[in-house]
mmCIF file of C-alpha atoms and ligand atoms in Angstrom:
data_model
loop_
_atom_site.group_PDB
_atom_site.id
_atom_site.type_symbol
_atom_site.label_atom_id
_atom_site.label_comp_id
_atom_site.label_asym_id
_atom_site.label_seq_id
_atom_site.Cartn_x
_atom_site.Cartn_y
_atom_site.Cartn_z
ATOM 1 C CA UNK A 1315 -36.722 26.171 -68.478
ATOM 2 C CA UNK A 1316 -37.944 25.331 -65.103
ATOM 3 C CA UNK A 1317 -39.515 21.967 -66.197
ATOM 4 C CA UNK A 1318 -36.210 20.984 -67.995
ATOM 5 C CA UNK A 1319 -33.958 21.597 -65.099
ATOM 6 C CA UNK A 1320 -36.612 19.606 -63.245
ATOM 7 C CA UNK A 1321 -36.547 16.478 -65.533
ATOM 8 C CA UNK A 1322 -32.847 16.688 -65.650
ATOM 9 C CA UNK A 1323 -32.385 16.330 -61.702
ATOM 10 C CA UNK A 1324 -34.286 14.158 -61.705
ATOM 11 C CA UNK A 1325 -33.043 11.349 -64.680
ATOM 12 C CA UNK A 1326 -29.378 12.546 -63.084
ATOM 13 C CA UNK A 1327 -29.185 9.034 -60.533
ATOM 14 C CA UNK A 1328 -30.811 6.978 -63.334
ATOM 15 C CA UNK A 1329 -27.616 8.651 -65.900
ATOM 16 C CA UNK A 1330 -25.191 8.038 -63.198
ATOM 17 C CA UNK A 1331 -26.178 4.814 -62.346
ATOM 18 C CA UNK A 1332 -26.306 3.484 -66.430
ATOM 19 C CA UNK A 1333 -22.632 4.820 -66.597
ATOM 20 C CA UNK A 1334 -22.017 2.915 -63.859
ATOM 21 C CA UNK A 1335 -22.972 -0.398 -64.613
ATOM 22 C CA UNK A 1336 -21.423 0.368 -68.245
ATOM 23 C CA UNK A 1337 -18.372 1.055 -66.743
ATOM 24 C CA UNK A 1338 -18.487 -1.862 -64.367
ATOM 25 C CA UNK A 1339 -19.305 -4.349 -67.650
ATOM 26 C CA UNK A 1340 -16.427 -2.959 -69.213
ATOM 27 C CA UNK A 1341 -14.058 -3.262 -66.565
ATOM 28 C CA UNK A 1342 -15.494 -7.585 -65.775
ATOM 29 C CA UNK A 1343 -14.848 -7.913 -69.596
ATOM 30 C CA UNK A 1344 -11.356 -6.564 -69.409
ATOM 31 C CA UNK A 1345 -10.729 -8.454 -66.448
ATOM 32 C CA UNK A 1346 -11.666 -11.665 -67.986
ATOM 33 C CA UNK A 1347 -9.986 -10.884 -71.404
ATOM 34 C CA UNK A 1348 -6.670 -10.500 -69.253
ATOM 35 C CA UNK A 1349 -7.501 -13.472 -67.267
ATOM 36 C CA UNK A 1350 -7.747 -15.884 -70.590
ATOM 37 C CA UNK A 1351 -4.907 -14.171 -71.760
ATOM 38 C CA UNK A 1352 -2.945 -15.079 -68.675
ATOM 39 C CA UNK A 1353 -4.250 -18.652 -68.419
ATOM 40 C CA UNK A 1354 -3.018 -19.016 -72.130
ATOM 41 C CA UNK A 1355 0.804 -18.131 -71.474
ATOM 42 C CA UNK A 1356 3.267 -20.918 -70.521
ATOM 43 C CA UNK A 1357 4.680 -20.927 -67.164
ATOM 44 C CA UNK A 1358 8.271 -18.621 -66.966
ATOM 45 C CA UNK A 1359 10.668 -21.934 -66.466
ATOM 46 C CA UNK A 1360 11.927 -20.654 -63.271
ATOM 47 C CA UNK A 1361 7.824 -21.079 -61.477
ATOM 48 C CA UNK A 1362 7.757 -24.345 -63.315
ATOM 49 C CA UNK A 1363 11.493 -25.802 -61.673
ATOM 50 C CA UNK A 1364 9.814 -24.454 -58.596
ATOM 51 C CA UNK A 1365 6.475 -26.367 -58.894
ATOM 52 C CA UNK A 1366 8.562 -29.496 -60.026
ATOM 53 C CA UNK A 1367 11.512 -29.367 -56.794
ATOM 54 C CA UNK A 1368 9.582 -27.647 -54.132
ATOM 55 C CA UNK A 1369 5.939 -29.105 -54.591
ATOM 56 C CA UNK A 1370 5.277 -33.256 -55.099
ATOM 57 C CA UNK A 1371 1.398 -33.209 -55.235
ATOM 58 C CA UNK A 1372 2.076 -30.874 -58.574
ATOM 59 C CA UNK A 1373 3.987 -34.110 -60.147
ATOM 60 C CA UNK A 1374 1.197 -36.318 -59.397
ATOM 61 C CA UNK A 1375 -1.167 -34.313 -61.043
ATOM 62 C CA UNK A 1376 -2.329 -36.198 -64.722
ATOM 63 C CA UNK A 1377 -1.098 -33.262 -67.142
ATOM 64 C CA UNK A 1378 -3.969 -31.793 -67.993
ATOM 65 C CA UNK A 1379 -4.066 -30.662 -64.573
ATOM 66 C CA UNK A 1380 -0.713 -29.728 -64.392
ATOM 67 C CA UNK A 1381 -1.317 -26.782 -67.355
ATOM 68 C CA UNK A 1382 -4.577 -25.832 -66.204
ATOM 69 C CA UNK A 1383 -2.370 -25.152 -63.026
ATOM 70 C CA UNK A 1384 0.090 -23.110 -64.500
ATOM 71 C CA UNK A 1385 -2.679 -21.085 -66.150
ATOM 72 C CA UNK A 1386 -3.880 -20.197 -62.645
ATOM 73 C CA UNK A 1387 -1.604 -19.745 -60.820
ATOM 74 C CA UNK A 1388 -0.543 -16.638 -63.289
ATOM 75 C CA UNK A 1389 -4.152 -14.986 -62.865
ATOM 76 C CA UNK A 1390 -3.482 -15.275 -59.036
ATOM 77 C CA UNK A 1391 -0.312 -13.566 -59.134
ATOM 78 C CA UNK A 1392 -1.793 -10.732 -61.012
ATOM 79 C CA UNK A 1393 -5.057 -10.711 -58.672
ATOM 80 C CA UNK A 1394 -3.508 -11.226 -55.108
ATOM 81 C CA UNK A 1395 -0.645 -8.882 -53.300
ATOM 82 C CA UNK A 1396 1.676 -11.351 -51.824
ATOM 83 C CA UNK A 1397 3.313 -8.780 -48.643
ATOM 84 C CA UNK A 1398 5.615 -9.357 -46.591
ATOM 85 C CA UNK A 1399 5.548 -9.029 -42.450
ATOM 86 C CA UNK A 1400 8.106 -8.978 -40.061
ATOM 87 C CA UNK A 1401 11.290 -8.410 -42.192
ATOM 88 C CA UNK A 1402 10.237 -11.236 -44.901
ATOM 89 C CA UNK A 1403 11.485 -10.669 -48.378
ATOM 90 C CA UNK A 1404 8.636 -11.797 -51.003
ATOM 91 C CA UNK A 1405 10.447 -13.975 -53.715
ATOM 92 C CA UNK A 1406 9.233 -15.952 -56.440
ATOM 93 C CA UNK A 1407 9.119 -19.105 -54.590
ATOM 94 C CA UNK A 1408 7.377 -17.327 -52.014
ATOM 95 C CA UNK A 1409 4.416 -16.285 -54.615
ATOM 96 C CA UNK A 1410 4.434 -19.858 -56.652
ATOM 97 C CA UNK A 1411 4.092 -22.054 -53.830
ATOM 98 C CA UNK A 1412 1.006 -20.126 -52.160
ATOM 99 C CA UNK A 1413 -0.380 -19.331 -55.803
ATOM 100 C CA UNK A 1414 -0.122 -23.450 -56.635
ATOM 101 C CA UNK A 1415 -1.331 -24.874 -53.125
ATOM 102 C CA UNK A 1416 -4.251 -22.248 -53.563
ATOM 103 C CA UNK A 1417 -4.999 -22.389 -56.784
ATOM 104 C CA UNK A 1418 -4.827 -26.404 -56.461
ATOM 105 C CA UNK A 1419 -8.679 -26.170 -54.472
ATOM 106 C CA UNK A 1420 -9.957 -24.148 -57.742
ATOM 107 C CA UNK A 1421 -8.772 -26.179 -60.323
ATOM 108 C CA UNK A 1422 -12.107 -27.309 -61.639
ATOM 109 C CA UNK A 1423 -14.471 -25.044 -59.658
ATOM 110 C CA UNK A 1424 -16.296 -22.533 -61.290
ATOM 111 C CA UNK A 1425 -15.725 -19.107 -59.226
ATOM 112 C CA UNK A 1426 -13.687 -16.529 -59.814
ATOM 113 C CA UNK A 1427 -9.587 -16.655 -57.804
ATOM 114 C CA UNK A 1428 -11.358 -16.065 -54.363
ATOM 115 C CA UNK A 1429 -13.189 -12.485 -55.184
ATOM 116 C CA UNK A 1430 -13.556 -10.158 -52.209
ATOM 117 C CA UNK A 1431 -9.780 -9.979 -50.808
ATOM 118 C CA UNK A 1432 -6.416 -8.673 -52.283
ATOM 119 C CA UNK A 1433 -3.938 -9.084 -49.411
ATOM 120 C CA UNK A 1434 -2.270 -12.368 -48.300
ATOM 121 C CA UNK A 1435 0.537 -11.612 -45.254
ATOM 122 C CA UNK A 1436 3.409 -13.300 -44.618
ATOM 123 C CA UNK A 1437 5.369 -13.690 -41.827
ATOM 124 C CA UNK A 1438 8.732 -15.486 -42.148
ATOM 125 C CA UNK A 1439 7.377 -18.205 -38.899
ATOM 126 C CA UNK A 1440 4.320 -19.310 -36.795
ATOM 127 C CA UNK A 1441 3.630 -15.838 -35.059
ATOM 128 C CA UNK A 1442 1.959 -14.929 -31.912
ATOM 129 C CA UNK A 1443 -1.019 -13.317 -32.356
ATOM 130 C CA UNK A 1444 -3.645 -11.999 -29.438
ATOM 131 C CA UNK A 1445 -7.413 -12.517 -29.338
ATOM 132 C CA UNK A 1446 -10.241 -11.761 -27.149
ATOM 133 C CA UNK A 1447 -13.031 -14.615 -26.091
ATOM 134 C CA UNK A 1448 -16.507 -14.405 -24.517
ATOM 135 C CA UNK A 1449 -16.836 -17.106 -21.879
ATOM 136 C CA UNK A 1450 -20.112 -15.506 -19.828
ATOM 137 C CA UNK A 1451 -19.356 -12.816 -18.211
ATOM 138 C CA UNK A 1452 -15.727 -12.939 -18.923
ATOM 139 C CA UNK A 1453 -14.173 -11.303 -21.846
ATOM 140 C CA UNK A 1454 -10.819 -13.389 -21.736
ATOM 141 C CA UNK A 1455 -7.791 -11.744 -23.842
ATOM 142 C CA UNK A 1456 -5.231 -14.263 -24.974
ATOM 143 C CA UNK A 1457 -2.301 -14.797 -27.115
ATOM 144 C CA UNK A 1458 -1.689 -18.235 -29.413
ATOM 145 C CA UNK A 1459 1.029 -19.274 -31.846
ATOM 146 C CA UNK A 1460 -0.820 -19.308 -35.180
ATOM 147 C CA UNK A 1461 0.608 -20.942 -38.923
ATOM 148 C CA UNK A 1462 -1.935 -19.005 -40.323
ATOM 149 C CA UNK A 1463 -5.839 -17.451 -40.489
ATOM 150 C CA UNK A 1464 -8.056 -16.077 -42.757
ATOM 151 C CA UNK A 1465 -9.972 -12.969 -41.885
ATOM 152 C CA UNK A 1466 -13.674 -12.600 -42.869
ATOM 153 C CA UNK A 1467 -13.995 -10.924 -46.048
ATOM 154 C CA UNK A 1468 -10.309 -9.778 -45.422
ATOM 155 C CA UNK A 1469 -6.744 -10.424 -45.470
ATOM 156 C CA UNK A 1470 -4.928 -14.212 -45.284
ATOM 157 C CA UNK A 1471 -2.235 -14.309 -43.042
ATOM 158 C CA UNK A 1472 0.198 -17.474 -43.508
ATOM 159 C CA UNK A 1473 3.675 -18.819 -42.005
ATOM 160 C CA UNK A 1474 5.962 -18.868 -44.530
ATOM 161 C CA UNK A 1475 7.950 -22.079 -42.693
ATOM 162 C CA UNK A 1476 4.513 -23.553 -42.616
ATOM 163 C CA UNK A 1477 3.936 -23.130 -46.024
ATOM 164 C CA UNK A 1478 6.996 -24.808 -47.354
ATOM 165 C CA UNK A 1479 6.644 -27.613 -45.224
ATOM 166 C CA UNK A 1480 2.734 -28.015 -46.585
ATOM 167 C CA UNK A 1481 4.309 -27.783 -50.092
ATOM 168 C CA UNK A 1482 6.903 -30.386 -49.331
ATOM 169 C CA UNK A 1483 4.845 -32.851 -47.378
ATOM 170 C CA UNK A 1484 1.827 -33.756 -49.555
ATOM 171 C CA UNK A 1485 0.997 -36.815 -47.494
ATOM 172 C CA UNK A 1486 0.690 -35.701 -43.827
ATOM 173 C CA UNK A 1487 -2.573 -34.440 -44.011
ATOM 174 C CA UNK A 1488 -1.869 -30.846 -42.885
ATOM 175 C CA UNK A 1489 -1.503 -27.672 -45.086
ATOM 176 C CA UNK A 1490 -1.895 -24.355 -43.905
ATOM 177 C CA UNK A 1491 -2.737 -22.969 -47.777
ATOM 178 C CA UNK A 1492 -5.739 -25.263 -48.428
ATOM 179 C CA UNK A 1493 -6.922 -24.689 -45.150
ATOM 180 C CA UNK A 1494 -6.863 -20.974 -44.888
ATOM 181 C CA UNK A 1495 -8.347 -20.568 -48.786
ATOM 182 C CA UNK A 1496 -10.612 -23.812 -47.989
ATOM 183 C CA UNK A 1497 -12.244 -20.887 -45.451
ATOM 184 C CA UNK A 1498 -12.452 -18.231 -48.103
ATOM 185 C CA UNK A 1499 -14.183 -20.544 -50.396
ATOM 186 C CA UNK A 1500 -16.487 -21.327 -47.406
ATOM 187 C CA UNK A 1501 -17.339 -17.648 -47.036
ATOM 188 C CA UNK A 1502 -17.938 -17.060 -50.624
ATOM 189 C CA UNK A 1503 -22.106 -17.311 -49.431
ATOM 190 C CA UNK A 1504 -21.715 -14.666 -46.839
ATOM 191 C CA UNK A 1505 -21.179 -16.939 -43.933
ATOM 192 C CA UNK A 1506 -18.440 -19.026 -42.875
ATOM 193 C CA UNK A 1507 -20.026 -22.238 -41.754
ATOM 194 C CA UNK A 1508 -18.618 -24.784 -43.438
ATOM 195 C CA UNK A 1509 -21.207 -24.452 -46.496
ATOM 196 C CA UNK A 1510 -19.131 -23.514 -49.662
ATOM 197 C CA UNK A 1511 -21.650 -22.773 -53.038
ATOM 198 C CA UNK A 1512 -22.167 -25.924 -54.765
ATOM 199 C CA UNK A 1513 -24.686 -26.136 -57.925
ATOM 200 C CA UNK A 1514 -27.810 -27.447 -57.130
ATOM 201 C CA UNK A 1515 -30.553 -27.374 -54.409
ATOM 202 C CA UNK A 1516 -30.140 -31.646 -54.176
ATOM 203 C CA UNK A 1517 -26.194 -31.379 -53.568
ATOM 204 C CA UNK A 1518 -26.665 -28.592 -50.885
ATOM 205 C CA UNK A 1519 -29.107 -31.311 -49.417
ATOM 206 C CA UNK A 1520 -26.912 -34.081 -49.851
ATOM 207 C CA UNK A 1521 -23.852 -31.892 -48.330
ATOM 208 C CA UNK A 1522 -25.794 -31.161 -45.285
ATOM 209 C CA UNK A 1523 -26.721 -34.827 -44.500
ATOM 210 C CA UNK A 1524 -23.661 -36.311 -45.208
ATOM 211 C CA UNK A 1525 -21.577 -33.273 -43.614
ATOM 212 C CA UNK A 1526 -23.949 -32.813 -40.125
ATOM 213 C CA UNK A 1527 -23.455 -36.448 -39.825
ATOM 214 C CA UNK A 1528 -19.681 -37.000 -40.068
ATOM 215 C CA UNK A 1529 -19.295 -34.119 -37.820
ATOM 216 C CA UNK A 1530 -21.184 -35.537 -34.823
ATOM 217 C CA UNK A 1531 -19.167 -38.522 -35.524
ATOM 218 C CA UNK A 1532 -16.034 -36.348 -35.338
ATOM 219 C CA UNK A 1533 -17.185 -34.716 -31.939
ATOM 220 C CA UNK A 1534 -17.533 -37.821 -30.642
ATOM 221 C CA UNK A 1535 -14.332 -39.163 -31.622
ATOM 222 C CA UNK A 1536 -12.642 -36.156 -30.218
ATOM 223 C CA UNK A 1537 -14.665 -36.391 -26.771
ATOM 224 C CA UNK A 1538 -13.577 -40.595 -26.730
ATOM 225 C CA UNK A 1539 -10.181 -40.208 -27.560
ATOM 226 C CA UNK A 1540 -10.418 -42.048 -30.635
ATOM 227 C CA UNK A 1541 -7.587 -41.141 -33.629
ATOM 228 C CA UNK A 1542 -8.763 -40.484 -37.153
ATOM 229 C CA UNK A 1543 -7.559 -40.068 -40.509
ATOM 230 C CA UNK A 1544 -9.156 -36.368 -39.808
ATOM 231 C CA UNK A 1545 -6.821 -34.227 -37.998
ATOM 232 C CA UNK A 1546 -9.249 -33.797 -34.679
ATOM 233 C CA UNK A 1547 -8.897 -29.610 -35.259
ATOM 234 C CA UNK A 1548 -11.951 -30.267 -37.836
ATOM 235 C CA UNK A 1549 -14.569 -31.324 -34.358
ATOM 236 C CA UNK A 1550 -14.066 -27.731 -33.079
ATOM 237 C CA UNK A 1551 -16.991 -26.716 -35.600
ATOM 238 C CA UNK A 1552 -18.397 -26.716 -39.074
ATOM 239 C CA UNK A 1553 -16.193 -24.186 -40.728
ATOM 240 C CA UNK A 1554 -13.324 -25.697 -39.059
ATOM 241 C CA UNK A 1555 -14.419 -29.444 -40.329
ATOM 242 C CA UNK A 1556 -14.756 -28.151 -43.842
ATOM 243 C CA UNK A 1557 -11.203 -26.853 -44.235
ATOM 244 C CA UNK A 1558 -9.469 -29.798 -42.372
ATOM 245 C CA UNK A 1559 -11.004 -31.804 -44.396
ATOM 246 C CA UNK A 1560 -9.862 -30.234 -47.409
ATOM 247 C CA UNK A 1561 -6.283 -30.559 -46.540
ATOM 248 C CA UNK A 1562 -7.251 -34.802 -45.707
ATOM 249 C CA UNK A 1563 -9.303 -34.909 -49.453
ATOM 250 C CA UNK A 1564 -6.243 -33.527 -51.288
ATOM 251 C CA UNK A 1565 -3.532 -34.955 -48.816
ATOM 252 C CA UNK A 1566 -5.033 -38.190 -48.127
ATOM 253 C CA UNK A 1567 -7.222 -39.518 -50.195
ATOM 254 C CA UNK A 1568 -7.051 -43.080 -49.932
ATOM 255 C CA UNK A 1569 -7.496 -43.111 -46.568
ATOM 256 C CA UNK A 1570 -9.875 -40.437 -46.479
ATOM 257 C CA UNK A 1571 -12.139 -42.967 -48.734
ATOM 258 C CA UNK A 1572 -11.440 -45.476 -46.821
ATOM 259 C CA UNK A 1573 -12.556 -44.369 -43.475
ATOM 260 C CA UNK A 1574 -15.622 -41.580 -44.713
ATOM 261 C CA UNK A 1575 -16.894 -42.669 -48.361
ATOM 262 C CA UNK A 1576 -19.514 -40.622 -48.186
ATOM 263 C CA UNK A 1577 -17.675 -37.340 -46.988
ATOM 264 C CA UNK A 1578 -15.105 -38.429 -50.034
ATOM 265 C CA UNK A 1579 -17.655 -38.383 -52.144
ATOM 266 C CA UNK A 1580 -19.001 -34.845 -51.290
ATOM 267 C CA UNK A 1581 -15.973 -33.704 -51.420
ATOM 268 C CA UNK A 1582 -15.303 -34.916 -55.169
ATOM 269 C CA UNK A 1583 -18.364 -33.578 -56.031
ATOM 270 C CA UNK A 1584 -17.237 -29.895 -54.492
ATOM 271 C CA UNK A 1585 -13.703 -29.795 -56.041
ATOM 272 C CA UNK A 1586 -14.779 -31.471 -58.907
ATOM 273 C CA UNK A 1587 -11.754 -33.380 -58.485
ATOM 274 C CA UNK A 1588 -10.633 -37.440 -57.668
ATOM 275 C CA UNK A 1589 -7.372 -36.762 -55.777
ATOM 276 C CA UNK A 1590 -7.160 -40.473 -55.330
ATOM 277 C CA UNK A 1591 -6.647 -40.987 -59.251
ATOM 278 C CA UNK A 1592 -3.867 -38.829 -59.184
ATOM 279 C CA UNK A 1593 -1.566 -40.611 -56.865
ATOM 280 C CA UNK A 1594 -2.388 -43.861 -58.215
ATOM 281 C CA UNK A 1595 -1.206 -42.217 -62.207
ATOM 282 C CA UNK A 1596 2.247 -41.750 -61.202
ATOM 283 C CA UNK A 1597 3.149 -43.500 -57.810
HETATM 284 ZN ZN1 ZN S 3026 -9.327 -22.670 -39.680
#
């Protein structure tokens, strides 16, 4: 009797740990059931008149696009809790236009609706928020005006003017959605450095070269004075670059490939996506 309670205590963590990962299969299978489910359903015509009034990069997108955005922006919405802060009253175009602009950056990447968060707070304007900086000695507390930030493995906080001004102006090179999810994407490898996953050993190479490069050369620009089609934001470091340039790839392409080919061309290769062939499809 002695021997059996014995060999019972101790196959008890192996037991528990089997029903475990059983359970946890289970539960990813359901999950992605639901998601393909989801994906599968049209757009409710109200998201859709929202999409087609409210947001102009969604009408330059070639169709095939268009429904694969539909699709996710409908997992999002089931995934994410959109709250809101300071009095703000969470309505539908509230949830489509942050679903769309963030769902826009995952179109073709593999990944799974920015795992590791839930939350995404919105205030109804840029807020004041206070921080706390190490220069030295000094610990200097401080407040700033933000449009929006993404906490490490934790909440986004957006603007909600700022976000319907990033949905209505797809040209100007500045939206607070892409940048704030461009960050979460970033810290899908643990770190936020400005080093999103990307397939293969060669591309993380080629990333690194190409990237390390075109920062200097934004660094530089920002210590000469010297304008760019990148918003000068992206020089204060790595992570930084990565998600300005995301809102520059998507928001302006053309001149974006003009001025940096070979940061375009990373970039393509890490959206899997040619934003320049969408505006010249229906311009
Ligand atoms: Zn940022």
């Amino acid at each position: 009797m002695r021997q059996i309670l014995i060999y019972f205590f101790l196959s008890l963590p192996i037991l528990v740990m089997m029903t475990w990962l059983y359970l946890d299969k289970r539960s990813i299978k359901r999950r992605e059931l639901k998601q393909i489910q989801l994906r599968s359903q049209p757009l409710a015509p109200e998201y859709l008149h929202i999409l087609q009034t409210e947001f102009p990069l969604y009408l330059r997108l070639p169709d095939e696009l268009q429904c694969k955005l539909a699709g996710h922006i409908q997992v999002f919405l089931d995934e994410k809790d959109i709250i809101g802060r300071s009095g703000l009253e969470i309505n539908d175009k509230i949830r489509v236009l942050i679903a769309a602009q963030a769902c826009l950056l995952i179109l073709n990447r593999p990944g799974n609706y920015y795992p590791g968060f839930r939350s995404i707070l919105v205030y109804p304007n840029t807020y004041v928020a206070s921080s706390t900086r190490t220069e030295g000695m000094l610990h200097i507390t401080g407040t700033s005006t933000r449009a929006g930030e993404s906490w490490h493995r934790g909440a986004v906080i957006l603007a909600w003017d700022q976000v319907l001004q990033g949905a209505r102006d797809g040209r100007d090179g500045h939206n607070v959605v892409m940048h704030e999810f461009a960050h979460k994407l970033d810290e899908e490898n643990a770190a936020m450095d400005g080093l999103p996953l990307l397939p293969t050993a060669e591309q993380y190479q080629q990333w690194s070269q190409v990237l390390n490069a075109e920062f200097s050369v934004q660094q530089q620009n920002l210590a000469d004075g010297v304008e760019d089609v990148i918003d000068s934001y992206g020089a204060t470091s790595p992570a930084e670059f990565f998600a300005v340039v995301t809102e520059t790839f998507f928001e302006k392409p053309y001149q974006l490939e003009h001025r940096h080919p070979q940061l375009y061309e990373q970039f393509k290769q890490c959206y899997l996506l040619d934003p320049k062939q969408w505006s010249k499809a229906k311009d």
